[in-house]
Coordinates of C-alpha atoms in Angstrom, one line a residue:
M1156 CA -17.9 21.9 11.7
T1157 CA -19.5 20.9 15.1
M1158 CA -16.2 18.7 15.3
L1159 CA -14.1 21.4 14.6
L1160 CA -15.8 24.1 17.6
A1161 CA -15.8 21.1 20.1
Q1162 CA -12.0 20.8 20.0
Q1163 CA -11.6 24.7 19.8
T1164 CA -8.7 25.8 21.7
T1165 CA -7.5 29.5 22.4
Q1166 CA -4.6 29.1 20.2
R1167 CA -6.7 27.7 17.4
S1168 CA -9.2 30.8 18.1
I1169 CA -6.6 33.3 17.5
G1170 CA -5.4 31.4 14.1
I1171 CA -9.1 31.5 13.1
L1172 CA -9.3 35.2 13.4
V1173 CA -6.1 35.9 12.1
L1174 CA -7.3 34.0 9.0
V1175 CA -10.3 35.9 8.6
I1176 CA -8.6 39.3 9.0
V1177 CA -6.0 38.0 6.2
A1178 CA -8.9 37.1 3.8
L1179 CA -10.9 40.1 4.5
G1180 CA -8.2 42.2 4.1
G1181 CA -7.7 40.7 0.8
V1182 CA -10.8 41.0 -0.6
A1183 CA -10.6 44.6 0.7
Y1184 CA -7.5 45.3 -1.8
L1185 CA -9.2 43.6 -4.8
V1186 CA -12.3 45.7 -4.6
I1187 CA -10.1 48.8 -3.9
S1188 CA -7.9 47.9 -6.9
A1189 CA -10.7 47.3 -9.1
R1190 CA -12.4 50.3 -8.5
K1191 CA -9.1 52.4 -8.7
G1192 CA -8.6 51.3 -12.2
R1193 CA -8.6 53.2 -15.1
A1194 CA -8.7 52.9 -18.8
E1195 CA -5.8 52.3 -20.4
V1196 CA -5.2 55.4 -22.6
G1197 CA -2.0 56.9 -23.9
S1198 CA 1.3 55.5 -25.1
E1199 CA 3.1 52.9 -23.5
L1200 CA 5.6 55.7 -22.3
E1201 CA 2.5 56.8 -20.0
L1202 CA 1.4 53.3 -19.0
A1203 CA 4.6 51.4 -18.3
A1204 CA 5.4 51.7 -14.6
N1205 CA 8.8 51.6 -15.0
R1206 CA 8.6 54.8 -17.5
K1207 CA 6.6 56.8 -15.0
P1208 CA 8.8 59.9 -13.6
Y1209 CA 9.0 59.1 -9.7
L1210 CA 9.8 61.2 -6.9
D1211 CA 12.5 63.8 -6.5
D1212 CA 15.3 63.3 -4.6
D1213 CA 14.4 65.8 -2.2
E1214 CA 11.0 63.9 -1.2
L1215 CA 12.7 60.6 -1.2
E1216 CA 15.4 61.6 1.1
T1217 CA 12.9 63.5 3.5
T1218 CA 9.6 62.2 4.2
K1219 CA 9.6 59.1 1.8
L1220 CA 12.7 57.7 3.8
D1221 CA 11.4 58.8 7.0
R1222 CA 8.6 56.7 6.9
S1223 CA 10.3 53.7 5.5
L1224 CA 13.1 53.6 8.4
L1225 CA 10.0 54.3 10.8
A1226 CA 8.4 51.0 9.3
A1227 CA 11.7 48.8 9.5
V1228 CA 11.7 50.1 13.0
G1229 CA 8.6 49.1 13.9
L1230 CA 8.7 45.8 12.2
L1231 CA 12.2 45.1 14.1
L1232 CA 10.4 45.9 17.6
L1233 CA 7.7 44.0 16.6
I1234 CA 9.9 41.1 16.2
A1235 CA 12.1 41.8 19.2
V1236 CA 8.7 41.5 21.3
T1237 CA 6.8 38.8 19.9
L1238 CA 9.7 35.8 19.5
P1239 CA 10.7 36.2 23.3
V1240 CA 6.4 36.1 24.0
Y1241 CA 6.4 33.2 21.9
W1242 CA 9.2 31.6 23.6
L1243 CA 8.0 31.5 26.9
A1244 CA 4.6 30.9 26.1
E1245 CA 5.8 27.7 23.9
P1246 CA 6.1 25.4 27.2
G1247 CA 2.9 26.1 28.3
R1248 CA 1.5 25.4 24.9
Q1249 CA 2.9 22.3 24.5
A1250 CA 1.8 21.2 27.9
G1251 CA -1.7 22.1 27.3
A1252 CA -1.7 20.6 23.9
V1253 CA -0.3 17.3 26.1
K1254 CA -3.4 17.7 28.6
H1255 CA -5.4 18.3 25.9
F1256 CA -5.0 15.0 24.3
D1257 CA -4.6 13.0 27.6
E1258 CA -8.2 14.3 28.4
K1259 CA -9.2 13.2 24.8
F1260 CA -7.6 9.7 25.6
V1261 CA -9.1 9.2 29.0
E1262 CA -12.7 10.2 27.4
A1263 CA -11.8 7.6 24.6
G1264 CA -11.0 5.1 27.1
L1265 CA -13.8 5.7 29.0
T1266 CA -16.1 5.1 25.9
I1267 CA -13.9 2.0 25.6
Y1268 CA -14.5 0.7 29.1
E1269 CA -18.3 1.4 29.6
E1270 CA -19.5 0.9 25.6
G1271 CA -17.2 -1.0 23.7
A1272 CA -14.7 -3.5 25.3
Q1273 CA -17.8 -3.3 28.0
C1274 CA -15.4 -3.7 31.3
V1275 CA -17.7 -2.1 33.6
N1276 CA -20.0 -5.5 33.3
C1277 CA -17.4 -7.1 35.6
H1278 CA -15.3 -4.6 37.1
A1279 CA -18.3 -2.0 37.3
A1280 CA -18.4 1.6 37.0
E1281 CA -15.1 3.6 37.7
G1282 CA -13.5 0.1 38.3
V1283 CA -14.7 -0.3 41.7
G1284 CA -14.9 -4.5 41.6
G1285 CA -17.8 -6.4 40.4
V1286 CA -19.1 -10.2 39.6
A1287 CA -18.6 -11.8 36.2
T1288 CA -20.5 -15.5 35.3
F1289 CA -18.1 -18.0 34.5
V1290 CA -18.5 -21.5 33.6
V1291 CA -15.9 -23.9 35.6
T1292 CA -14.7 -27.1 32.8
D1293 CA -12.4 -29.7 34.0
E1294 CA -9.7 -31.0 31.9
E1295 CA -11.6 -32.6 29.4
G1296 CA -13.7 -29.2 28.9
E1297 CA -16.9 -31.1 30.2
F1298 CA -19.0 -28.3 32.4
V1299 CA -18.6 -28.7 36.4
D1300 CA -20.2 -25.9 37.5
Q1301 CA -21.6 -22.2 36.4
V1302 CA -19.9 -19.7 39.1
Q1303 CA -20.1 -16.0 40.2
W1304 CA -16.6 -14.9 40.1
N1305 CA -15.5 -11.9 41.8
A1306 CA -13.7 -9.2 39.5
P1307 CA -11.1 -7.1 41.5
A1308 CA -11.4 -3.5 41.7
L1309 CA -9.3 -1.8 39.2
N1310 CA -9.1 1.8 41.0
T1311 CA -5.9 0.5 42.7
V1312 CA -4.3 -1.5 39.8
L1313 CA -1.7 0.6 39.3
W1314 CA -0.4 0.9 42.8
R1315 CA 0.8 -2.8 42.3
F1316 CA 1.2 -3.3 38.7
S1317 CA 3.5 -1.3 36.5
E1318 CA 1.9 0.1 33.5
E1319 CA 3.6 -2.2 31.2
E1320 CA 2.4 -5.3 33.2
V1321 CA -1.1 -3.9 32.7
R1322 CA -0.8 -3.6 28.9
Y1323 CA 0.0 -7.1 29.1
I1324 CA -2.7 -8.3 31.0
L1325 CA -5.2 -6.3 28.6
D1326 CA -3.3 -7.7 25.5
Y1327 CA -3.3 -11.5 26.6
G1328 CA -5.8 -11.8 29.3
R1329 CA -5.8 -14.2 32.3
P1330 CA -6.6 -17.6 30.6
G1331 CA -8.7 -19.7 32.8
T1332 CA -10.6 -16.6 34.2
P1333 CA -13.3 -14.4 32.6
M1334 CA -10.5 -12.1 31.7
A1335 CA -10.2 -12.4 28.2
A1336 CA -7.5 -11.5 25.8
W1337 CA -8.6 -7.6 24.2
G1338 CA -5.4 -6.5 22.5
L1339 CA -4.3 -7.3 19.3
P1340 CA -1.4 -9.3 20.4
G1341 CA -3.6 -11.6 22.3
G1342 CA -6.1 -12.4 19.6
G1343 CA -8.3 -9.4 21.0
P1344 CA -9.8 -6.8 19.0
L1345 CA -8.6 -3.6 20.5
T1346 CA -5.7 -1.9 18.6
E1347 CA -2.6 -0.9 20.4
Q1348 CA -4.1 2.9 20.5
Q1349 CA -7.4 1.6 22.3
V1350 CA -5.7 -0.4 25.0
Q1351 CA -3.5 2.9 25.9
Q1352 CA -6.7 4.4 26.1
V1353 CA -8.1 2.4 28.8
I1354 CA -4.7 2.5 30.5
D1355 CA -5.2 6.2 30.8
Y1356 CA -8.8 5.9 31.7
L1357 CA -7.4 3.5 34.6
W1358 CA -5.1 6.2 35.7
S1359 CA -7.8 8.6 36.2
V1360 CA -9.6 6.4 38.4
Q1361 CA -6.8 5.4 40.9
L1362 CA -7.7 5.9 44.2
E1363 CA -5.7 8.6 46.5
P1364 CA -3.1 6.9 49.1
E1365 CA -5.5 8.0 51.8
E1366 CA -8.4 6.3 50.3
M1367 CA -6.9 3.3 50.0
T1368 CA -5.5 3.2 53.2
K1369 CA -8.6 3.6 55.0
E1370 CA -10.1 1.2 52.8
I1371 CA -7.8 -1.8 54.2
D1372 CA -8.0 -0.2 58.2
D1373 CA -11.5 0.1 58.2
A1374 CA -11.9 -3.7 56.8
V1375 CA -9.2 -4.6 59.6
S1376 CA -11.2 -2.7 62.5
Q1377 CA -14.3 -4.6 61.0
V1378 CA -12.8 -8.0 62.6
D1379 CA -10.6 -6.6 65.3
S1380 CA -10.8 -3.0 66.4
G1381 CA -8.2 -3.5 69.1
L1382 CA -5.8 -4.9 66.3
A1383 CA -6.4 -2.2 64.0
E1384 CA -5.4 0.3 66.8
R1385 CA -2.2 -1.7 67.4
M1386 CA -1.5 -1.7 63.8
L1387 CA -2.2 2.1 63.5
A1388 CA 0.3 2.6 66.6
V1389 CA 3.2 0.5 64.8
R1390 CA 2.6 2.4 61.5
Q1391 CA 2.9 5.9 63.5
E1392 CA 6.1 4.6 65.1
N1393 CA 7.7 3.7 61.6
E1394 CA 6.8 6.9 60.2
D1395 CA 8.6 9.1 63.0
K1396 CA 11.5 6.7 62.3
A1397 CA 11.8 7.5 58.7
E1398 CA 11.5 11.4 59.6
A1399 CA 14.2 11.0 62.1
Y1400 CA 16.1 8.6 59.5
T1401 CA 15.6 11.2 57.2
E1402 CA 17.5 13.9 59.5
F1403 CA 20.4 11.4 60.3
S1404 CA 21.2 10.4 56.8
G1405 CA 20.7 13.9 55.0
T1406 CA 18.6 12.2 52.4
Q1407 CA 14.7 11.9 52.1
K1408 CA 13.6 8.2 53.6
T1409 CA 10.0 6.6 53.4
V1410 CA 9.2 4.0 56.1
A1411 CA 10.1 1.2 53.2
D1412 CA 13.8 2.7 53.5
L1413 CA 13.9 1.7 57.4
P1414 CA 16.8 -1.0 58.0
L1415 CA 15.8 -4.6 58.5
P1416 CA 16.9 -6.6 61.3
D1417 CA 20.2 -7.6 59.6
E1418 CA 20.7 -4.8 57.0
L1419 CA 21.4 -2.0 59.7
S1420 CA 24.3 0.3 58.3
A1421 CA 27.6 0.7 60.0
G1422 CA 26.4 4.4 60.8
V1423 CA 23.6 3.3 62.8
D1424 CA 23.4 3.3 66.5
E1425 CA 23.7 -0.4 68.3
D1426 CA 20.4 -0.2 70.0
D1427 CA 18.8 -0.2 66.6
E1428 CA 16.9 3.3 66.8
F1429 CA 15.8 2.9 63.3
E1430 CA 15.2 -0.7 62.8
M1431 CA 11.6 -1.3 61.2
A1432 CA 9.0 -1.6 64.0
R1433 CA 6.9 -4.8 63.7
L1434 CA 3.9 -6.0 65.4
D1435 CA 4.2 -8.8 68.2
E1436 CA 4.0 -12.5 66.6
A1437 CA 0.5 -13.0 67.6
D1438 CA -0.9 -9.8 66.4
E1439 CA 1.0 -10.8 63.0
L1440 CA -0.2 -14.1 62.5
Q1441 CA -3.9 -12.7 62.8
L1442 CA -3.4 -9.8 60.7
G1443 CA -1.5 -11.5 57.9
E1444 CA -4.8 -13.9 57.9
I1445 CA -6.9 -11.1 57.5
L1446 CA -5.0 -9.3 54.7
F1447 CA -4.7 -12.4 52.9
N1448 CA -8.2 -13.0 52.7
L1449 CA -9.2 -9.7 52.6
P1450 CA -12.6 -9.2 51.1
V1451 CA -12.8 -5.4 50.4
A1452 CA -12.6 -4.1 46.4
G1453 CA -13.6 -7.4 44.8
G1454 CA -10.3 -9.2 46.7
A1455 CA -8.0 -6.5 44.9
Y1456 CA -6.1 -6.4 48.3
N1457 CA -5.7 -10.1 49.0
C1458 CA -3.6 -13.0 48.0
A1459 CA -6.3 -15.9 48.3
R1460 CA -7.3 -15.3 44.8
C1461 CA -4.5 -16.0 43.2
H1462 CA -3.3 -18.6 45.5
V1463 CA -6.3 -20.4 46.7
P1464 CA -8.3 -22.8 43.8
G1465 CA -11.7 -21.3 43.9
A1466 CA -11.4 -18.2 46.3
A1467 CA -11.9 -15.9 43.1
Y1468 CA -15.8 -17.5 42.9
G1469 CA -16.4 -18.7 46.9
Q1470 CA -15.1 -22.4 46.7
G1471 CA -11.6 -22.0 48.0
G1472 CA -10.2 -25.4 49.7
E1473 CA -11.9 -27.6 46.9
T1474 CA -9.9 -30.0 45.1
F1475 CA -8.0 -28.6 42.5
E1476 CA -8.8 -31.7 40.0
D1477 CA -12.3 -30.4 40.3
L1478 CA -11.9 -26.4 40.6
Q1479 CA -9.3 -26.3 37.5
Y1480 CA -9.2 -22.5 37.8
G1481 CA -9.1 -20.0 40.6
A1482 CA -5.2 -19.8 41.1
M1483 CA -2.5 -18.4 39.5
G1484 CA 0.0 -18.3 42.3
P1485 CA 1.9 -21.1 43.8
R1486 CA 1.9 -23.4 46.7
L1487 CA 2.7 -21.2 49.7
Q1488 CA 3.0 -24.3 52.2
G1489 CA 6.8 -24.7 52.9
I1490 CA 7.9 -21.0 51.6
E1491 CA 9.9 -20.8 55.0
T1492 CA 12.4 -23.7 53.5
R1493 CA 13.1 -21.4 50.2
S1494 CA 13.3 -18.1 51.5
T1495 CA 14.9 -15.8 54.2
P1496 CA 12.1 -13.8 55.8
N1497 CA 13.9 -10.9 54.2
E1498 CA 13.9 -12.2 51.2
H1499 CA 9.9 -13.1 51.6
F1500 CA 9.7 -9.1 52.9
D1501 CA 11.4 -7.8 49.8
F1502 CA 9.7 -9.9 47.6
I1503 CA 5.9 -9.2 48.6
M1504 CA 6.8 -5.3 48.7
T1505 CA 8.4 -5.3 45.5
G1506 CA 6.6 -8.0 43.4
S1507 CA 8.2 -10.1 40.8
E1508 CA 9.7 -8.9 37.6
D1509 CA 9.7 -10.6 34.0
G1510 CA 13.0 -12.9 33.9
V1511 CA 14.4 -11.4 36.6
K1512 CA 15.4 -14.2 39.8
Y1513 CA 13.7 -14.3 43.1
F1514 CA 14.8 -16.3 45.9
S1515 CA 17.0 -19.0 45.4
R1516 CA 15.7 -20.3 41.9
S1517 CA 12.7 -18.6 40.6
I1518 CA 12.3 -16.8 37.6
G1519 CA 9.7 -13.8 37.9
S1520 CA 7.1 -13.7 35.4
G1521 CA 5.5 -10.0 36.5
K1522 CA 2.5 -11.5 37.4
M1523 CA 3.3 -11.1 40.9
P1524 CA 2.4 -7.6 42.2
G1525 CA 4.4 -5.6 44.9
F1526 CA 2.2 -4.9 47.4
G1527 CA 4.6 -2.5 49.4
L1528 CA 5.9 -0.2 46.8
N1529 CA 4.6 1.5 43.8
P1530 CA 6.3 0.3 40.5
N1531 CA 5.1 3.4 38.9
A1532 CA 6.8 5.8 41.2
D1533 CA 9.7 7.8 39.5
V1534 CA 8.7 6.4 36.1
E1535 CA 9.2 9.5 33.6
G1536 CA 5.7 10.3 31.8
L1537 CA 3.5 8.5 34.3
P1538 CA 1.1 10.1 36.8
Q1539 CA 2.9 10.0 40.1
L1540 CA 0.7 8.3 43.0
G1541 CA 3.6 8.2 45.8
P1542 CA 6.6 5.9 46.3
L1543 CA 4.7 3.7 48.5
G1544 CA 2.1 0.8 47.9
M1545 CA -1.0 -0.9 49.3
F1546 CA 0.5 -1.9 52.5
D1547 CA 2.6 -0.5 54.9
P1548 CA 5.9 -2.3 56.0
A1549 CA 4.5 -4.0 59.1
Q1550 CA 1.5 -5.2 57.3
V1551 CA 3.8 -6.9 54.8
W1552 CA 5.9 -8.5 57.8
S1553 CA 2.1 -9.5 59.2
L1554 CA 1.8 -11.5 55.6
V1555 CA 5.3 -12.7 55.7
T1556 CA 5.1 -14.2 59.3
Y1557 CA 1.6 -16.0 58.6
E1558 CA 2.6 -17.4 55.3
R1559 CA 5.4 -19.2 57.2
N1560 CA 3.4 -21.0 59.4
L1561 CA 1.2 -22.3 57.3
D1562 CA 2.5 -25.5 57.7
R1563 CA 2.1 -25.1 61.6
I1564 CA -1.4 -24.1 61.4
P1565 CA -3.7 -27.5 62.1
T1566 CA -5.8 -29.5 60.2
A1567 CA -8.9 -31.2 61.5
N1568 CA -8.6 -35.1 62.1
P1569 CA -11.0 -37.4 59.7
D1570 CA -13.7 -37.1 62.5
G1571 CA -14.0 -33.4 62.1
A1572 CA -12.3 -33.1 65.9
P1573 CA -9.6 -30.5 65.9
Q1574 CA -5.8 -32.0 66.5
A1575 CA -3.7 -31.5 69.0
L1576 CA -0.9 -28.7 68.7
P1577 CA 2.6 -29.3 69.6
D1578 CA 3.9 -26.6 72.4
D1579 CA 6.0 -24.9 69.4
A1580 CA 2.9 -24.1 67.4
Q1581 CA 0.4 -22.5 70.0
A1582 CA 1.4 -18.9 68.9
V1583 CA -0.1 -19.5 65.6
T1584 CA -3.4 -20.0 66.9
G1585 CA -4.3 -16.8 67.2
A1586 CA -4.5 -16.4 63.5
A1587 CA -6.6 -19.5 62.9
T1588 CA -9.4 -18.0 65.8
A1589 CA -9.6 -14.9 64.1
E1590 CA -13.3 -13.8 62.5
V1591 CA -11.9 -13.4 59.2
T1592 CA -15.1 -13.2 56.6
D1593 CA -13.2 -14.9 53.7
T1594 CA -11.3 -18.1 52.8
S1595 CA -9.9 -19.9 55.5
A1596 CA -6.8 -19.7 56.8
S1597 CA -6.1 -23.7 56.4
Q1598 CA -7.5 -23.5 52.8
A1599 CA -5.0 -20.6 51.9
G1600 CA -2.1 -22.7 53.3
S1601 CA -3.4 -25.8 51.4
E1602 CA -3.1 -24.1 48.0
G1603 CA -0.4 -21.2 47.9
G1604 CA 3.5 -21.0 47.3
A1605 CA 5.8 -18.5 47.7
V1606 CA 4.0 -15.2 47.8
P1607 CA 1.1 -13.4 48.4
A1608 CA -0.7 -13.3 45.3
G1609 CA -2.3 -10.6 42.8
E1610 CA -1.2 -12.3 39.6
G1611 CA -4.8 -12.5 38.5
D1612 CA -5.8 -8.9 38.3
L1613 CA -8.0 -7.5 35.6
G1614 CA -10.1 -10.6 36.2
E1615 CA -9.8 -12.4 39.4
S1616 CA -10.6 -11.8 42.9
P1617 CA -12.2 -13.8 45.7
E1618 CA -15.1 -14.2 47.4
A1619 CA -15.9 -14.0 51.0
E1620 CA -15.8 -16.9 52.9
P1621 CA -16.2 -17.6 56.8
A1622 CA -12.5 -18.0 58.2
A1623 CA -11.3 -21.1 59.6
T1624 CA -10.8 -21.6 63.3
A1625 CA -9.0 -23.7 65.8
D1626 CA -12.7 -25.5 65.7
T1627 CA -13.9 -25.7 62.4
V1628 CA -11.3 -26.2 60.0
P1629 CA -11.0 -28.0 56.7
T1630 CA -11.0 -31.4 56.6
P1631 CA -8.0 -33.3 54.8
D1632 CA -10.1 -33.9 51.4
S1633 CA -10.3 -30.4 51.0
V1634 CA -6.7 -30.2 50.3
P1635 CA -5.8 -30.5 46.6
T1636 CA -3.5 -33.1 45.2
T1637 CA -2.6 -31.1 42.6
A1638 CA -1.0 -27.6 42.7
P1639 CA -0.5 -24.6 40.3
N1640 CA 2.9 -24.0 38.8
E1641 CA 5.4 -22.0 40.8
E1642 CA 5.2 -18.1 40.0
G1643 CA 7.2 -17.3 36.9

């Protein structure tokens, strides 16, 4: 009974009231009938209802007929009024029922998150990111180290992964990381419905766009406030261009729809008035390094946690043979030889899709998230957070520029002295001298492959480390001799 009352709704209350009224009326009818009953006396002719003399024609065709017709008209009016009212109220009732069940699923998901699967132990309350103890072993399974693995924040996970990709991660986990398989398909304890309840809970804690943007902007500003101001100025310029482009084209446009340099439509003026604005190269290199190693939210925004072995637990740049774990993404050095800048930009914006080709000969697995566009936008039945992703296009271009210059960022000589730069590589030193509080630029370049990561979500994220500078760069023995496989 307590459970029934806890789940009470307006419709259920009305139904119970009607049931009580009908039940009381039935009892009253039985009591009255019993009291009005009379002893059976006389012959069958007197007792049989069908032998009893009935009303005469005068009474039948006047008062009796009038009462019957009035009752019929009353019933017709009742039906005529109640059916449209029911029809009008039904969509709202259905929507209320859906909302009610959604709330129940969120509550159940919260219970699983905090008490059942205890996701809270690694990802913290409300999915803000935390730390998990993890034992690193070698290929023989021998103990190497016990580390504190940074678990990424989950309050942005549905900004970069589709719901189906999140379900896959929950079902099968992230092998080689603290993220275990929780769904039945991967050998875990949670049923399909319980996994859905966890996903519904994650939807309820996703950050608003303004909160997410502020978190990133504040982190950049702490490193270089001047760079942050220039970044915001370019963002505003692109927003103004998107508004003008909307008026020009007659259809709604966002900053992600602005033409890239070689994609200008025939209807755009030759002065490229709608071309996407970018920072200059020096700023892009510095901002790209900052974003690549961004430590906030357990590393949920950065690339290093997947593309740099060991970055997820603060040992980025150690040899891959010693670490074994900590990188799911491919090497990023040489990406400029495998993709055009626009292909690179598009891939970071949208991420990979399972079984879908990207670049010239690579197949996606769905593990690489989209950082610039929300993969759940316009998907029927899902909450709509907005069409854009975690990074604006200018920030994505900064990552592209940084990653495509990793081979040009110098490494130290064996004696520790910095290498002399060729003239054409001087521009990249701006990024290497930035005060970035995370995995170094040189370490990142040594480990990654084609795109910024994110593939190790729901179980992976980097720990903050000092950035490399032109005077302090990793030695050659910090470069892994074995790299992770290509994405996909």
